[in-house]
Amino acid sequence: MNALALLRRYGTLIGFVLILAVFWVSLPETFMTARNWLNISQQLSMLMVVAAGMTIVMAMGDFDLSVGSAASLAGIVAGALFIGGSPPAVAVGAALAIGLAGGAINGVLVSVIGILPFIATLATLTIYSGLAFVISGGKTISGKSIPESFGNFAREGLPLGEIGGVALMLPNLTIVAVAVVFLVWVLLEQTTFGRRLYAIGGNIEAAYLSGVPVRRLKLAAFALTGLGAAGAGLMYASRVASANPTQGSGLMLNAIAAVFLGMTMSEQGEPRILATVIGVLILGVLDNGLTQLSVDSYIRQILVGAIIVLAVSAGALSKRGRR
């Protein structure tokens, strides 16, 4: 394997290692600590869940622009039910059902009606965002309206003991994210459902001709993506013990960026969940390190956009090199 082929195949991983090295040298006291990495894992848990769902829909060559608004709507629905006195189990169940239904609506628009995913999910992005504002009255739902047990979920976790006199804990949100990644890995890599999704992404006409139920699978994939977005919205609401109609606004861009980064590590340029995890880690580590270095948030946004361009360009060049 020559240097160019090596760079195409492992360039993203090499870049990740370089990012780690730079922050390790720049922040020797704080960056490579167990406490910081556990903090990173909790910060990334919501994005990890959304990106896992995005991997499902992108495996068949589509994408979902509405995940951020769906996450916000799920949090608002749960908050509104809390205000009405509903117990956490009911509020959480209703919010997840809203996410599943919203994703299914996307699936119907794309697979049954035939609207392009960009147009369909851009429209539902606006609808779900508007619904979140209508239900909440444009205000944040917080305070005594949020049950203590709901907020405590994000603050609790699995005790890991002490290191250097500091008590460490694996956050519940991290555990949820790991469980979701595992389930998506099983779904995409170990089941007929996943193989059919990749078949649709590879050649939809051939999938049709081979008897794959394309419409049904597309609808199911979008529904699962919506469910993941709702789960992430609930995780965020638990973490901050409040629900805001714009709280999921940054999830869509970062989720797509994470999947694209992962695709650069696939020989076929396909979305793979374990590669998506690396993509999420790259974004999270970059944000954590730059925050510790007091780099302005707008600069971090510019870097995320640049990463998307680089990821897409690398993928395009890699495909061109294989022709």
JSON list of N, CA and C in Angstrom, two decimals, residues 183-235:
[
{"chain": "A", "resi": 183, "resn": "LEU", "atom": "N", "xyz": [-26.87, -1.64, 19.85]},
{"chain": "A", "resi": 183, "resn": "LEU", "atom": "CA", "xyz": [-28.09, -2.07, 19.18]},
{"chain": "A", "resi": 183, "resn": "LEU", "atom": "C", "xyz": [-28.06, -1.74, 17.69]},
{"chain": "A", "resi": 184, "resn": "VAL", "atom": "N", "xyz": [-27.57, -0.56, 17.36]},
{"chain": "A", "resi": 184, "resn": "VAL", "atom": "CA", "xyz": [-27.49, -0.18, 15.94]},
{"chain": "A", "resi": 184, "resn": "VAL", "atom": "C", "xyz": [-26.46, -1.04, 15.22]},
{"chain": "A", "resi": 185, "resn": "TRP", "atom": "N", "xyz": [-25.36, -1.37, 15.90]},
{"chain": "A", "resi": 185, "resn": "TRP", "atom": "CA", "xyz": [-24.36, -2.26, 15.30]},
{"chain": "A", "resi": 185, "resn": "TRP", "atom": "C", "xyz": [-24.97, -3.62, 14.98]},
{"chain": "A", "resi": 186, "resn": "VAL", "atom": "N", "xyz": [-25.72, -4.16, 15.92]},
{"chain": "A", "resi": 186, "resn": "VAL", "atom": "CA", "xyz": [-26.38, -5.44, 15.68]},
{"chain": "A", "resi": 186, "resn": "VAL", "atom": "C", "xyz": [-27.36, -5.31, 14.52]},
{"chain": "A", "resi": 187, "resn": "LEU", "atom": "N", "xyz": [-28.14, -4.23, 14.51]},
{"chain": "A", "resi": 187, "resn": "LEU", "atom": "CA", "xyz": [-29.15, -4.03, 13.48]},
{"chain": "A", "resi": 187, "resn": "LEU", "atom": "C", "xyz": [-28.54, -3.94, 12.09]},
{"chain": "A", "resi": 188, "resn": "LEU", "atom": "N", "xyz": [-27.48, -3.15, 11.97]},
{"chain": "A", "resi": 188, "resn": "LEU", "atom": "CA", "xyz": [-26.90, -2.90, 10.64]},
{"chain": "A", "resi": 188, "resn": "LEU", "atom": "C", "xyz": [-25.94, -4.00, 10.19]},
{"chain": "A", "resi": 189, "resn": "GLU", "atom": "N", "xyz": [-25.22, -4.59, 11.12]},
{"chain": "A", "resi": 189, "resn": "GLU", "atom": "CA", "xyz": [-24.16, -5.51, 10.74]},
{"chain": "A", "resi": 189, "resn": "GLU", "atom": "C", "xyz": [-24.52, -6.98, 10.88]},
{"chain": "A", "resi": 190, "resn": "GLN", "atom": "N", "xyz": [-25.56, -7.29, 11.65]},
{"chain": "A", "resi": 190, "resn": "GLN", "atom": "CA", "xyz": [-25.84, -8.68, 11.96]},
{"chain": "A", "resi": 190, "resn": "GLN", "atom": "C", "xyz": [-27.24, -9.14, 11.55]},
{"chain": "A", "resi": 191, "resn": "THR", "atom": "N", "xyz": [-28.00, -8.30, 10.89]},
{"chain": "A", "resi": 191, "resn": "THR", "atom": "CA", "xyz": [-29.36, -8.68, 10.53]},
{"chain": "A", "resi": 191, "resn": "THR", "atom": "C", "xyz": [-29.62, -8.49, 9.04]},
{"chain": "A", "resi": 192, "resn": "THR", "atom": "N", "xyz": [-30.65, -9.17, 8.55]},
{"chain": "A", "resi": 192, "resn": "THR", "atom": "CA", "xyz": [-31.07, -9.01, 7.16]},
{"chain": "A", "resi": 192, "resn": "THR", "atom": "C", "xyz": [-31.55, -7.59, 6.90]},
{"chain": "A", "resi": 193, "resn": "PHE", "atom": "N", "xyz": [-32.19, -6.99, 7.90]},
{"chain": "A", "resi": 193, "resn": "PHE", "atom": "CA", "xyz": [-32.65, -5.61, 7.78]},
{"chain": "A", "resi": 193, "resn": "PHE", "atom": "C", "xyz": [-31.49, -4.68, 7.41]},
{"chain": "A", "resi": 194, "resn": "GLY", "atom": "N", "xyz": [-30.38, -4.81, 8.13]},
{"chain": "A", "resi": 194, "resn": "GLY", "atom": "CA", "xyz": [-29.23, -3.96, 7.86]},
{"chain": "A", "resi": 194, "resn": "GLY", "atom": "C", "xyz": [-28.63, -4.22, 6.49]},
{"chain": "A", "resi": 195, "resn": "ARG", "atom": "N", "xyz": [-28.51, -5.49, 6.12]},
{"chain": "A", "resi": 195, "resn": "ARG", "atom": "CA", "xyz": [-27.94, -5.81, 4.80]},
{"chain": "A", "resi": 195, "resn": "ARG", "atom": "C", "xyz": [-28.81, -5.26, 3.68]},
{"chain": "A", "resi": 196, "resn": "ARG", "atom": "N", "xyz": [-30.10, -5.27, 3.89]},
{"chain": "A", "resi": 196, "resn": "ARG", "atom": "CA", "xyz": [-31.00, -4.73, 2.87]},
{"chain": "A", "resi": 196, "resn": "ARG", "atom": "C", "xyz": [-30.89, -3.21, 2.78]},
{"chain": "A", "resi": 197, "resn": "LEU", "atom": "N", "xyz": [-30.68, -2.56, 3.91]},
{"chain": "A", "resi": 197, "resn": "LEU", "atom": "CA", "xyz": [-30.49, -1.11, 3.87]},
{"chain": "A", "resi": 197, "resn": "LEU", "atom": "C", "xyz": [-29.26, -0.76, 3.05]},
{"chain": "A", "resi": 198, "resn": "TYR", "atom": "N", "xyz": [-28.17, -1.49, 3.25]},
{"chain": "A", "resi": 198, "resn": "TYR", "atom": "CA", "xyz": [-26.95, -1.24, 2.47]},
{"chain": "A", "resi": 198, "resn": "TYR", "atom": "C", "xyz": [-27.17, -1.57, 1.00]},
{"chain": "A", "resi": 199, "resn": "ALA", "atom": "N", "xyz": [-28.00, -2.56, 0.74]},
{"chain": "A", "resi": 199, "resn": "ALA", "atom": "CA", "xyz": [-28.32, -2.90, -0.66]},
{"chain": "A", "resi": 199, "resn": "ALA", "atom": "C", "xyz": [-29.07, -1.74, -1.32]},
{"chain": "A", "resi": 200, "resn": "ILE", "atom": "N", "xyz": [-29.99, -1.14, -0.58]},
{"chain": "A", "resi": 200, "resn": "ILE", "atom": "CA", "xyz": [-30.72, 0.02, -1.11]},
{"chain": "A", "resi": 200, "resn": "ILE", "atom": "C", "xyz": [-29.77, 1.17, -1.36]},
{"chain": "A", "resi": 201, "resn": "GLY", "atom": "N", "xyz": [-28.85, 1.40, -0.43]},
{"chain": "A", "resi": 201, "resn": "GLY", "atom": "CA", "xyz": [-27.89, 2.48, -0.60]},
{"chain": "A", "resi": 201, "resn": "GLY", "atom": "C", "xyz": [-26.93, 2.23, -1.75]},
{"chain": "A", "resi": 202, "resn": "GLY", "atom": "N", "xyz": [-26.62, 0.96, -2.00]},
{"chain": "A", "resi": 202, "resn": "GLY", "atom": "CA", "xyz": [-25.70, 0.64, -3.09]},
{"chain": "A", "resi": 202, "resn": "GLY", "atom": "C", "xyz": [-26.33, 0.78, -4.46]},
{"chain": "A", "resi": 203, "resn": "ASN", "atom": "N", "xyz": [-27.54, 0.28, -4.61]},
{"chain": "A", "resi": 203, "resn": "ASN", "atom": "CA", "xyz": [-28.24, 0.35, -5.90]},
{"chain": "A", "resi": 203, "resn": "ASN", "atom": "C", "xyz": [-29.72, 0.09, -5.65]},
{"chain": "A", "resi": 204, "resn": "ILE", "atom": "N", "xyz": [-30.50, 1.16, -5.58]},
{"chain": "A", "resi": 204, "resn": "ILE", "atom": "CA", "xyz": [-31.90, 1.01, -5.22]},
{"chain": "A", "resi": 204, "resn": "ILE", "atom": "C", "xyz": [-32.70, 0.25, -6.27]},
{"chain": "A", "resi": 205, "resn": "GLU", "atom": "N", "xyz": [-32.35, 0.42, -7.54]},
{"chain": "A", "resi": 205, "resn": "GLU", "atom": "CA", "xyz": [-33.06, -0.29, -8.60]},
{"chain": "A", "resi": 205, "resn": "GLU", "atom": "C", "xyz": [-32.82, -1.80, -8.51]},
{"chain": "A", "resi": 206, "resn": "ALA", "atom": "N", "xyz": [-31.56, -2.16, -8.27]},
{"chain": "A", "resi": 206, "resn": "ALA", "atom": "CA", "xyz": [-31.23, -3.58, -8.11]},
{"chain": "A", "resi": 206, "resn": "ALA", "atom": "C", "xyz": [-31.93, -4.16, -6.89]},
{"chain": "A", "resi": 207, "resn": "ALA", "atom": "N", "xyz": [-32.04, -3.36, -5.83]},
{"chain": "A", "resi": 207, "resn": "ALA", "atom": "CA", "xyz": [-32.74, -3.81, -4.63]},
{"chain": "A", "resi": 207, "resn": "ALA", "atom": "C", "xyz": [-34.21, -4.08, -4.92]},
{"chain": "A", "resi": 208, "resn": "TYR", "atom": "N", "xyz": [-34.83, -3.16, -5.67]},
{"chain": "A", "resi": 208, "resn": "TYR", "atom": "CA", "xyz": [-36.22, -3.37, -6.08]},
{"chain": "A", "resi": 208, "resn": "TYR", "atom": "C", "xyz": [-36.37, -4.68, -6.85]},
{"chain": "A", "resi": 209, "resn": "LEU", "atom": "N", "xyz": [-35.50, -4.86, -7.83]},
{"chain": "A", "resi": 209, "resn": "LEU", "atom": "CA", "xyz": [-35.61, -6.04, -8.71]},
{"chain": "A", "resi": 209, "resn": "LEU", "atom": "C", "xyz": [-35.35, -7.34, -7.98]},
{"chain": "A", "resi": 210, "resn": "SER", "atom": "N", "xyz": [-34.57, -7.27, -6.90]},
{"chain": "A", "resi": 210, "resn": "SER", "atom": "CA", "xyz": [-34.26, -8.49, -6.14]},
{"chain": "A", "resi": 210, "resn": "SER", "atom": "C", "xyz": [-35.31, -8.80, -5.08]},
{"chain": "A", "resi": 211, "resn": "GLY", "atom": "N", "xyz": [-36.36, -7.99, -5.03]},
{"chain": "A", "resi": 211, "resn": "GLY", "atom": "CA", "xyz": [-37.46, -8.27, -4.11]},
{"chain": "A", "resi": 211, "resn": "GLY", "atom": "C", "xyz": [-37.35, -7.61, -2.75]},
{"chain": "A", "resi": 212, "resn": "VAL", "atom": "N", "xyz": [-36.42, -6.69, -2.58]},
{"chain": "A", "resi": 212, "resn": "VAL", "atom": "CA", "xyz": [-36.29, -6.00, -1.30]},
{"chain": "A", "resi": 212, "resn": "VAL", "atom": "C", "xyz": [-37.46, -5.02, -1.14]},
{"chain": "A", "resi": 213, "resn": "PRO", "atom": "N", "xyz": [-38.18, -5.06, -0.02]},
{"chain": "A", "resi": 213, "resn": "PRO", "atom": "CA", "xyz": [-39.31, -4.13, 0.21]},
{"chain": "A", "resi": 213, "resn": "PRO", "atom": "C", "xyz": [-38.79, -2.73, 0.53]},
{"chain": "A", "resi": 214, "resn": "VAL", "atom": "N", "xyz": [-38.39, -2.02, -0.49]},
{"chain": "A", "resi": 214, "resn": "VAL", "atom": "CA", "xyz": [-37.69, -0.75, -0.32]},
{"chain": "A", "resi": 214, "resn": "VAL", "atom": "C", "xyz": [-38.51, 0.27, 0.46]},
{"chain": "A", "resi": 215, "resn": "ARG", "atom": "N", "xyz": [-39.77, 0.45, 0.09]},
{"chain": "A", "resi": 215, "resn": "ARG", "atom": "CA", "xyz": [-40.59, 1.46, 0.76]},
{"chain": "A", "resi": 215, "resn": "ARG", "atom": "C", "xyz": [-40.75, 1.17, 2.24]},
{"chain": "A", "resi": 216, "resn": "ARG", "atom": "N", "xyz": [-41.02, -0.07, 2.57]},
{"chain": "A", "resi": 216, "resn": "ARG", "atom": "CA", "xyz": [-41.21, -0.44, 3.98]},
{"chain": "A", "resi": 216, "resn": "ARG", "atom": "C", "xyz": [-39.93, -0.25, 4.79]},
{"chain": "A", "resi": 217, "resn": "LEU", "atom": "N", "xyz": [-38.81, -0.61, 4.19]},
{"chain": "A", "resi": 217, "resn": "LEU", "atom": "CA", "xyz": [-37.54, -0.47, 4.89]},
{"chain": "A", "resi": 217, "resn": "LEU", "atom": "C", "xyz": [-37.15, 0.99, 5.07]},
{"chain": "A", "resi": 218, "resn": "LYS", "atom": "N", "xyz": [-37.41, 1.81, 4.06]},
{"chain": "A", "resi": 218, "resn": "LYS", "atom": "CA", "xyz": [-37.13, 3.24, 4.19]},
{"chain": "A", "resi": 218, "resn": "LYS", "atom": "C", "xyz": [-37.97, 3.86, 5.30]},
{"chain": "A", "resi": 219, "resn": "LEU", "atom": "N", "xyz": [-39.24, 3.50, 5.34]},
{"chain": "A", "resi": 219, "resn": "LEU", "atom": "CA", "xyz": [-40.12, 4.02, 6.39]},
{"chain": "A", "resi": 219, "resn": "LEU", "atom": "C", "xyz": [-39.61, 3.61, 7.77]},
{"chain": "A", "resi": 220, "resn": "ALA", "atom": "N", "xyz": [-39.21, 2.34, 7.91]},
{"chain": "A", "resi": 220, "resn": "ALA", "atom": "CA", "xyz": [-38.71, 1.86, 9.20]},
{"chain": "A", "resi": 220, "resn": "ALA", "atom": "C", "xyz": [-37.41, 2.56, 9.59]},
{"chain": "A", "resi": 221, "resn": "ALA", "atom": "N", "xyz": [-36.53, 2.79, 8.62]},
{"chain": "A", "resi": 221, "resn": "ALA", "atom": "CA", "xyz": [-35.26, 3.44, 8.91]},
{"chain": "A", "resi": 221, "resn": "ALA", "atom": "C", "xyz": [-35.47, 4.87, 9.38]},
{"chain": "A", "resi": 222, "resn": "PHE", "atom": "N", "xyz": [-36.35, 5.61, 8.71]},
{"chain": "A", "resi": 222, "resn": "PHE", "atom": "CA", "xyz": [-36.62, 6.99, 9.14]},
{"chain": "A", "resi": 222, "resn": "PHE", "atom": "C", "xyz": [-37.30, 7.00, 10.52]},
{"chain": "A", "resi": 223, "resn": "ALA", "atom": "N", "xyz": [-38.17, 6.03, 10.77]},
{"chain": "A", "resi": 223, "resn": "ALA", "atom": "CA", "xyz": [-38.83, 5.97, 12.08]},
{"chain": "A", "resi": 223, "resn": "ALA", "atom": "C", "xyz": [-37.81, 5.74, 13.20]},
{"chain": "A", "resi": 224, "resn": "LEU", "atom": "N", "xyz": [-36.85, 4.86, 12.96]},
{"chain": "A", "resi": 224, "resn": "LEU", "atom": "CA", "xyz": [-35.81, 4.60, 13.96]},
{"chain": "A", "resi": 224, "resn": "LEU", "atom": "C", "xyz": [-34.93, 5.83, 14.18]},
{"chain": "A", "resi": 225, "resn": "THR", "atom": "N", "xyz": [-34.66, 6.56, 13.10]},
{"chain": "A", "resi": 225, "resn": "THR", "atom": "CA", "xyz": [-33.87, 7.78, 13.23]},
{"chain": "A", "resi": 225, "resn": "THR", "atom": "C", "xyz": [-34.62, 8.81, 14.07]},
{"chain": "A", "resi": 226, "resn": "GLY", "atom": "N", "xyz": [-35.93, 8.93, 13.85]},
{"chain": "A", "resi": 226, "resn": "GLY", "atom": "CA", "xyz": [-36.73, 9.83, 14.67]},
{"chain": "A", "resi": 226, "resn": "GLY", "atom": "C", "xyz": [-36.77, 9.41, 16.13]},
{"chain": "A", "resi": 227, "resn": "LEU", "atom": "N", "xyz": [-36.82, 8.10, 16.37]},
{"chain": "A", "resi": 227, "resn": "LEU", "atom": "CA", "xyz": [-36.80, 7.59, 17.73]},
{"chain": "A", "resi": 227, "resn": "LEU", "atom": "C", "xyz": [-35.49, 7.95, 18.43]},
{"chain": "A", "resi": 228, "resn": "GLY", "atom": "N", "xyz": [-34.38, 7.81, 17.71]},
{"chain": "A", "resi": 228, "resn": "GLY", "atom": "CA", "xyz": [-33.08, 8.19, 18.27]},
{"chain": "A", "resi": 228, "resn": "GLY", "atom": "C", "xyz": [-33.01, 9.67, 18.59]},
{"chain": "A", "resi": 229, "resn": "ALA", "atom": "N", "xyz": [-33.55, 10.50, 17.70]},
{"chain": "A", "resi": 229, "resn": "ALA", "atom": "CA", "xyz": [-33.56, 11.94, 17.95]},
{"chain": "A", "resi": 229, "resn": "ALA", "atom": "C", "xyz": [-34.36, 12.27, 19.21]},
{"chain": "A", "resi": 230, "resn": "ALA", "atom": "N", "xyz": [-35.51, 11.64, 19.37]},
{"chain": "A", "resi": 230, "resn": "ALA", "atom": "CA", "xyz": [-36.32, 11.87, 20.56]},
{"chain": "A", "resi": 230, "resn": "ALA", "atom": "C", "xyz": [-35.58, 11.44, 21.83]},
{"chain": "A", "resi": 231, "resn": "GLY", "atom": "N", "xyz": [-34.91, 10.29, 21.74]},
{"chain": "A", "resi": 231, "resn": "GLY", "atom": "CA", "xyz": [-34.13, 9.83, 22.89]},
{"chain": "A", "resi": 231, "resn": "GLY", "atom": "C", "xyz": [-33.05, 10.83, 23.27]},
{"chain": "A", "resi": 232, "resn": "ALA", "atom": "N", "xyz": [-32.37, 11.38, 22.26]},
{"chain": "A", "resi": 232, "resn": "ALA", "atom": "CA", "xyz": [-31.34, 12.38, 22.53]},
{"chain": "A", "resi": 232, "resn": "ALA", "atom": "C", "xyz": [-31.94, 13.64, 23.15]},
{"chain": "A", "resi": 233, "resn": "GLY", "atom": "N", "xyz": [-33.13, 14.04, 22.68]},
{"chain": "A", "resi": 233, "resn": "GLY", "atom": "CA", "xyz": [-33.79, 15.20, 23.26]},
{"chain": "A", "resi": 233, "resn": "GLY", "atom": "C", "xyz": [-34.12, 15.00, 24.74]},
{"chain": "A", "resi": 234, "resn": "LEU", "atom": "N", "xyz": [-34.55, 13.80, 25.08]},
{"chain": "A", "resi": 234, "resn": "LEU", "atom": "CA", "xyz": [-34.84, 13.49, 26.48]},
{"chain": "A", "resi": 234, "resn": "LEU", "atom": "C", "xyz": [-33.56, 13.47, 27.32]},
{"chain": "A", "resi": 235, "resn": "MET", "atom": "N", "xyz": [-32.50, 12.94, 26.74]},
{"chain": "A", "resi": 235, "resn": "MET", "atom": "CA", "xyz": [-31.22, 12.91, 27.45]},
{"chain": "A", "resi": 235, "resn": "MET", "atom": "C", "xyz": [-30.74, 14.34, 27.75]}
]
